[in-house]
Coordinates of C-alpha atoms in Angstrom, one line a residue:
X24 CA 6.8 -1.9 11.5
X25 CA 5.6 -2.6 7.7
X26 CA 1.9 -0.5 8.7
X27 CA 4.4 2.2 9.5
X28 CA 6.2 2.4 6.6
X29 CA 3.3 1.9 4.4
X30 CA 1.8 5.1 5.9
X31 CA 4.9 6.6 5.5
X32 CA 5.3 6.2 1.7
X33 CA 1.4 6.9 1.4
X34 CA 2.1 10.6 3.1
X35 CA 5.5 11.0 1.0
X36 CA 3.7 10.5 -2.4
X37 CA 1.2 12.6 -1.6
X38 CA 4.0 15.4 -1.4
X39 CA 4.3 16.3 -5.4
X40 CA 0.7 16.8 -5.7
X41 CA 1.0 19.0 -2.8
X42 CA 4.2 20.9 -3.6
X43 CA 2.2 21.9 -7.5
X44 CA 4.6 19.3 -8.7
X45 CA 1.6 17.2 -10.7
X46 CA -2.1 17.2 -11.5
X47 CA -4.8 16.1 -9.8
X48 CA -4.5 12.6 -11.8
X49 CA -1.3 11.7 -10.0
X50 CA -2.8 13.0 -6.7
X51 CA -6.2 11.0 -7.0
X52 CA -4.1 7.7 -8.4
X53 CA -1.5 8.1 -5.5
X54 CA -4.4 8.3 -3.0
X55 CA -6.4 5.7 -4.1
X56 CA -3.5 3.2 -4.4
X57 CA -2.2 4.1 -1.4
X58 CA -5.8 3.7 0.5
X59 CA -5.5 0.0 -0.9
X60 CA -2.4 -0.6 0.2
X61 CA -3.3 0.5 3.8
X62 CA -5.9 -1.0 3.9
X63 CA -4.6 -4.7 2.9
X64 CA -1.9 -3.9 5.3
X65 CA -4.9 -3.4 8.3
X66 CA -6.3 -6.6 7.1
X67 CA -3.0 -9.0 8.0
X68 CA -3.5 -7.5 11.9
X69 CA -6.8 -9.7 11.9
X70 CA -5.0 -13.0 11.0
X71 CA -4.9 -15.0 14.5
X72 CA -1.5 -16.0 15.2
X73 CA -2.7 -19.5 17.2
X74 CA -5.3 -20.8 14.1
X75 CA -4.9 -24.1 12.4
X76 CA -4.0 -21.8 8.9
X77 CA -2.3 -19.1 10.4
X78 CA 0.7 -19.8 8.3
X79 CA -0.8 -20.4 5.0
X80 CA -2.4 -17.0 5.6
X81 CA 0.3 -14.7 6.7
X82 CA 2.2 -16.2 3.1
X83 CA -1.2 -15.4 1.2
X84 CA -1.2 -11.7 3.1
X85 CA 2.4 -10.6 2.5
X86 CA 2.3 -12.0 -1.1
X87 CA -0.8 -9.5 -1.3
X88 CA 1.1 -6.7 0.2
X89 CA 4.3 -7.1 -2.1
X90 CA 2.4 -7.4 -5.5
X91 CA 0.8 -4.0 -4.4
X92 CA 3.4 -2.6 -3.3
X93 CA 5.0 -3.0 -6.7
X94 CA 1.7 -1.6 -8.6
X95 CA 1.6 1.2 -6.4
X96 CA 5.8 2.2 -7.5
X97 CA 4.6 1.6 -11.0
X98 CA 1.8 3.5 -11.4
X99 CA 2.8 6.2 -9.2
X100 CA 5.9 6.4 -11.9
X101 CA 3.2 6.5 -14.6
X102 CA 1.3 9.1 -13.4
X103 CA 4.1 11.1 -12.9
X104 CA 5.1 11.0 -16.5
X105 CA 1.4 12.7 -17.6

C-alpha cells in the first residue's frame, strides 16, 4: 500500500506546476524529490523476507522512507513560497 500512496502524492504535487500555479523550480524540485522517494520505496521490495537480517533491514528501510518523506513536505513547502 505505502508504493501506492507514494505514487500518489508524487502525481498530486506535480499538479501546481501543472495547473500554472508555480515555476519550473517547484516543478523540477517536486520531481526530483519525488523520483527519490520512489525509488527508495522500490528498493524495500528487494529485502528477502526469510534472511538472517531481514528485520534489521526493513527498520533501516522505513526509517529511510520516513526521513524522506519529511524532506520531500518541506521542501515542496519551500519551493512553493519562491
Amino acid at each position: 500500500h505505502q508504493l501506492f500512496y507514494i505514487l500518489s502524492f508524487f502525481v498530486a504535487s506535480l499538479l501546481p506546476y501543472l495547473f500554472g500555479l508555480t515555476g519550473i523550480a517547484y516543478f523540477i524540485a517536486a520531481f526530483l524529490s519525488g523520483a527519490i522517494w520512489v525509488f527508495y520505496a522500490i528498493l524495500g521490495f528487494k529485502i528477502k523476507p526469510n534472511t538472517k537480517d531481514a528485520d534489521r533491514l526493513n527498520i533501516i528501510w522505513a526509517r529511510k522512507i520516513f526521513f524522506i518523506s519529511i524532506l520531500n513536505i518541506m521542501l515542496l513547502s519551500v519551493m512553493m513560497l519562491i
